[in-house]
PDB file of C-alpha atoms in Angstrom:
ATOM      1  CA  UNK D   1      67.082  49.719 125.585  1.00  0.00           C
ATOM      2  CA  UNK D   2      68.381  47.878 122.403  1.00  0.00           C
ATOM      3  CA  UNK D   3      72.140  47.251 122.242  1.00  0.00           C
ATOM      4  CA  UNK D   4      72.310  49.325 118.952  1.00  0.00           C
ATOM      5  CA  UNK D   5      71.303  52.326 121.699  1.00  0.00           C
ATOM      6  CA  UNK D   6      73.392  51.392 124.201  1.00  0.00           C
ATOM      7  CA  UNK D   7      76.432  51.311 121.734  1.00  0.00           C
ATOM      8  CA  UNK D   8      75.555  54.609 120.209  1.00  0.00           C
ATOM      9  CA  UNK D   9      74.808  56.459 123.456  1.00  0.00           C
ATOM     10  CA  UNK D  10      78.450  55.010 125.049  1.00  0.00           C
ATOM     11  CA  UNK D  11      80.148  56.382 121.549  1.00  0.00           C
ATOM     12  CA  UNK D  12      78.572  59.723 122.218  1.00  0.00           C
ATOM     13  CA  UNK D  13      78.984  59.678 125.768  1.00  0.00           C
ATOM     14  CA  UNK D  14      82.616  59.149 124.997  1.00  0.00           C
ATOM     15  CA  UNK D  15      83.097  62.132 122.051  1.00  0.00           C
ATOM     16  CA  UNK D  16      81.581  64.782 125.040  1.00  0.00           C
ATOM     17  CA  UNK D  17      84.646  63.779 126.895  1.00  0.00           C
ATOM     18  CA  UNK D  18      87.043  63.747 123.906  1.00  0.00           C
ATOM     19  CA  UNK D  19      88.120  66.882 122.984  1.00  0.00           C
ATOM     20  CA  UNK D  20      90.707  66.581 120.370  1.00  0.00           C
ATOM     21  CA  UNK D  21      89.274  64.231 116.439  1.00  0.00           C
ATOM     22  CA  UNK D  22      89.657  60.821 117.068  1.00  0.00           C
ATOM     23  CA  UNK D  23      89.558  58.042 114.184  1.00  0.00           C
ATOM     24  CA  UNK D  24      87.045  55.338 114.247  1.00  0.00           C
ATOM     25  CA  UNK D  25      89.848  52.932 115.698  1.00  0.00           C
ATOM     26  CA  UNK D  26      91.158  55.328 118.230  1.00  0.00           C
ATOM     27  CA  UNK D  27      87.491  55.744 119.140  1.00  0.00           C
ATOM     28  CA  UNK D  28      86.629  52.001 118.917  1.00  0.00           C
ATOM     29  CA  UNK D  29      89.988  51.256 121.336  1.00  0.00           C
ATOM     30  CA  UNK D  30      88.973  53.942 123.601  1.00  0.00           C
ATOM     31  CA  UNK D  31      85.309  52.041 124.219  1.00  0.00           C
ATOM     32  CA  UNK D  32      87.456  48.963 124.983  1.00  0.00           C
ATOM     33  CA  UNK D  33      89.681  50.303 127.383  1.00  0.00           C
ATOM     34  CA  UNK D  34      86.099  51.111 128.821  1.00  0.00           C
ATOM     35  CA  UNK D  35      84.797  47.915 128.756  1.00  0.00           C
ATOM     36  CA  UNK D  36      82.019  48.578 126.107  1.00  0.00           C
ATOM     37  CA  UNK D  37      81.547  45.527 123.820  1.00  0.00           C
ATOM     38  CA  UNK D  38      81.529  47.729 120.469  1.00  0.00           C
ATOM     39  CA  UNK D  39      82.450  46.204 117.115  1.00  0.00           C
ATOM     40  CA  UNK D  40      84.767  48.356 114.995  1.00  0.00           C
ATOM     41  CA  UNK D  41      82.054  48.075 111.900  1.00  0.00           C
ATOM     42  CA  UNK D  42      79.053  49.558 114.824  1.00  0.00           C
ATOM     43  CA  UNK D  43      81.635  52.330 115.609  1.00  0.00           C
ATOM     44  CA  UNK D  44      82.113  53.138 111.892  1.00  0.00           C
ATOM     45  CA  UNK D  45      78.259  53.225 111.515  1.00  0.00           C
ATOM     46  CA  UNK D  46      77.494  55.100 114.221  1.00  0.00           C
ATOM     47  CA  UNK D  47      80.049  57.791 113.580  1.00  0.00           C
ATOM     48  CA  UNK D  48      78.333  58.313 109.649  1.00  0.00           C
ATOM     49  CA  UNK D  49      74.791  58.622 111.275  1.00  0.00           C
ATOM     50  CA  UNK D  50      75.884  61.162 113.919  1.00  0.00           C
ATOM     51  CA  UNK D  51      78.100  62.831 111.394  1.00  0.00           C
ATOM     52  CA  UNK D  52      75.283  62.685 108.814  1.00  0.00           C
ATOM     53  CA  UNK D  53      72.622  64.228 111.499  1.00  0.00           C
ATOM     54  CA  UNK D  54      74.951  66.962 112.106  1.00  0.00           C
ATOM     55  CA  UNK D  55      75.688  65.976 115.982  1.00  0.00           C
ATOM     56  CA  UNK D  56      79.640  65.363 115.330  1.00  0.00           C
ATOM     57  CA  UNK D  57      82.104  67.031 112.805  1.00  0.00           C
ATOM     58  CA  UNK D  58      84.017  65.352 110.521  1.00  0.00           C
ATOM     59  CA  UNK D  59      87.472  65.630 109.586  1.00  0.00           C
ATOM     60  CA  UNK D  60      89.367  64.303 106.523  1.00  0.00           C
ATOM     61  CA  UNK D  61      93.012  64.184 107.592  1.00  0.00           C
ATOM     62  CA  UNK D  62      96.151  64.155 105.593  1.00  0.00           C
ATOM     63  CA  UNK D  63      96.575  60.432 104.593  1.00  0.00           C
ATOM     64  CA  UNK D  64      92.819  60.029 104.306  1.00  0.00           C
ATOM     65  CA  UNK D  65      92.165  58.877 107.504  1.00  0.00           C
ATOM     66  CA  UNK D  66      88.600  60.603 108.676  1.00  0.00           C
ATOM     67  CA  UNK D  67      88.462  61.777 112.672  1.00  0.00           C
ATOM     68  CA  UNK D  68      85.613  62.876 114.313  1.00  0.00           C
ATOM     69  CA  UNK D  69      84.683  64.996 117.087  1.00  0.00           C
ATOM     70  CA  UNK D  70      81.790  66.632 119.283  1.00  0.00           C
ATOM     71  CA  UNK D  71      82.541  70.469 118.493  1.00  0.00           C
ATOM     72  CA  UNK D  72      81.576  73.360 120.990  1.00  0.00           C
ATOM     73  CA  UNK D  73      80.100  75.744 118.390  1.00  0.00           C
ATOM     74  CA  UNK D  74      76.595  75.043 117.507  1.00  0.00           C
ATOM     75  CA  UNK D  75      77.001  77.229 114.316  1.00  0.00           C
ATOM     76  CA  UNK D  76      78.174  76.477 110.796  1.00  0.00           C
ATOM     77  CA  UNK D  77      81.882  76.857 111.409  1.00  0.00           C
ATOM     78  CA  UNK D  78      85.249  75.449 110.004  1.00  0.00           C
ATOM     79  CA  UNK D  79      88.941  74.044 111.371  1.00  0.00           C
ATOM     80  CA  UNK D  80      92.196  75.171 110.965  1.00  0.00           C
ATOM     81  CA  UNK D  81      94.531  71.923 112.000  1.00  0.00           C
ATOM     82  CA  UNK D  82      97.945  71.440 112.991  1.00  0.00           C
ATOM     83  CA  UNK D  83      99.802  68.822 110.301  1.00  0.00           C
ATOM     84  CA  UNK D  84     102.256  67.988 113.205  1.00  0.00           C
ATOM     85  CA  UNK D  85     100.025  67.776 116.268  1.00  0.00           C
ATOM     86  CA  UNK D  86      96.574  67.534 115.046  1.00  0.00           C
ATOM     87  CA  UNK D  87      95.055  70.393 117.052  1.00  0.00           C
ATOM     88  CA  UNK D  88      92.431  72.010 115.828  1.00  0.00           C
ATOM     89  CA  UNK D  89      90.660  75.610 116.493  1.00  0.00           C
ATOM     90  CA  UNK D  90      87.129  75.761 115.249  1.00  0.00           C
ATOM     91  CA  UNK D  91      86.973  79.431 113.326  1.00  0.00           C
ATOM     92  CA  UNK D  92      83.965  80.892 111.960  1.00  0.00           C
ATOM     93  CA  UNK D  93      84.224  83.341 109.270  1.00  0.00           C
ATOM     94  CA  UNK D  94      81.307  85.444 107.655  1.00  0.00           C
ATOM     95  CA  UNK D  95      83.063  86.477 104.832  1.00  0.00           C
ATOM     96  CA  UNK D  96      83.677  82.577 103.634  1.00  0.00           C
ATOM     97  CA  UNK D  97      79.820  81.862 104.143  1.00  0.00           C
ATOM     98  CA  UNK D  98      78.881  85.230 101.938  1.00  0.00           C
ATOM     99  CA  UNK D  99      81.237  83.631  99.281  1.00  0.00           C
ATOM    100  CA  UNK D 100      79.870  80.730  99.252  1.00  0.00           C
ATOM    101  CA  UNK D 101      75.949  81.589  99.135  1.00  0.00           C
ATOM    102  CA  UNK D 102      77.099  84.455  96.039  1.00  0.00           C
ATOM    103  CA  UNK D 103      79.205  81.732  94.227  1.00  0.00           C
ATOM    104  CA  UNK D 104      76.260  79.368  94.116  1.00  0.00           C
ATOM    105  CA  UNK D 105      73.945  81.360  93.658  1.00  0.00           C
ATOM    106  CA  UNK D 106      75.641  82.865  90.459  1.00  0.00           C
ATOM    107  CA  UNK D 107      76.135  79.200  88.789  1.00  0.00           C
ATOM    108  CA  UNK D 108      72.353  78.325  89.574  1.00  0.00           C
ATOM    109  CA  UNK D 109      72.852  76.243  92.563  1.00  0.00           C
ATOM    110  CA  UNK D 110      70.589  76.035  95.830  1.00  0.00           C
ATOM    111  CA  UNK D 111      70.669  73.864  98.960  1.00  0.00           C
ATOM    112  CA  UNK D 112      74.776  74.435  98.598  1.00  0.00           C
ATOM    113  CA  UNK D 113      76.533  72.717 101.672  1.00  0.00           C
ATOM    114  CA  UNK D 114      80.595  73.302 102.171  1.00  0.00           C
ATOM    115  CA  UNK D 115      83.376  72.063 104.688  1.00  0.00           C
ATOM    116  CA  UNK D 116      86.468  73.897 104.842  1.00  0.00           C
ATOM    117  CA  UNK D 117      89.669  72.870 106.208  1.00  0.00           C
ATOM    118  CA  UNK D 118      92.692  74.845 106.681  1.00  0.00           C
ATOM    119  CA  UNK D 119      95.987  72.943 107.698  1.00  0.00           C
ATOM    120  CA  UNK D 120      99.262  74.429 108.863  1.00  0.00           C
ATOM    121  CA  UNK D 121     101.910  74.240 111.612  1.00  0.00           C
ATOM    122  CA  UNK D 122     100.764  75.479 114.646  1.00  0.00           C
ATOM    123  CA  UNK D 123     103.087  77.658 117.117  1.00  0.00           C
ATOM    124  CA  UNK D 124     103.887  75.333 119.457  1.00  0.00           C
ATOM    125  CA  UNK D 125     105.062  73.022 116.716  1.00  0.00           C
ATOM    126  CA  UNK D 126     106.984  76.017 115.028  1.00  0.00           C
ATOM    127  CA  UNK D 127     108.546  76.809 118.268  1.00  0.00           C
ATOM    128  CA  UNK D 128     109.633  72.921 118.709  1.00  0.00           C
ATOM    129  CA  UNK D 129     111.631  73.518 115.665  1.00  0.00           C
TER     130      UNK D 129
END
């Protein structure tokens, strides 16, 4: 097995057990802690091909800062995060997706991809005052 595998399969073996989005360097410190030998740069690269295959979700943050995750739903879905906390529920939502294919289809597009992130306060944040 090449080391570029070995790398990749310990970064994925490592989202499955991560449930909440990491960043690159949370996810790069993690595989330390672990004792993987993983450069920061492989982690990065890694994270856009499984992102980019559709294996892992990506997540812009506020700031900028782009976390990633291994989501449960297999289906097209979308986030609603916490601004405090950073949890996220994964939401799916029909009514979004029929927008979406009408609104493209209307201004002549096809092959029309979307990501849609919702951010807020959860409750347990609200209730934290």
């Amino acid at each position: 097995m090449s080391r570029t595998t070995r790398q990749r399969s310990a970064l994925t073996e490592l989202l499955e057990r991560t449930p909440e989005f990491r960043s690159a360097q949370q996810l790069h410190a993690l595989l330390g802690e672990q004792g993987e030998s993983v450069s920061l740069a492989t982690v990065y690269r890694n994270l856009s091909a499984l992102a980019e295959a559709g294996e892992i979700d990506a997540l812009a943050a506020p700031g900028g800062e782009t976390r990633y995750r291994r989501c449960r739903r297999t289906e097209h879905h979308h986030h609603l995060v916490c601004r405090r906390c950073g949890r996220t529920v994964e939401v799916a939502e029909s009514s979004v997706e029929q927008w979406a294919t009408r609104t493209a289809r209307r201004h002549g597009f096809t092959e029309v991809t979307h990501a849609i992130e919702l951010h807020g306060i959860c409750a347990a944040c609200r209730a934290e005052g």
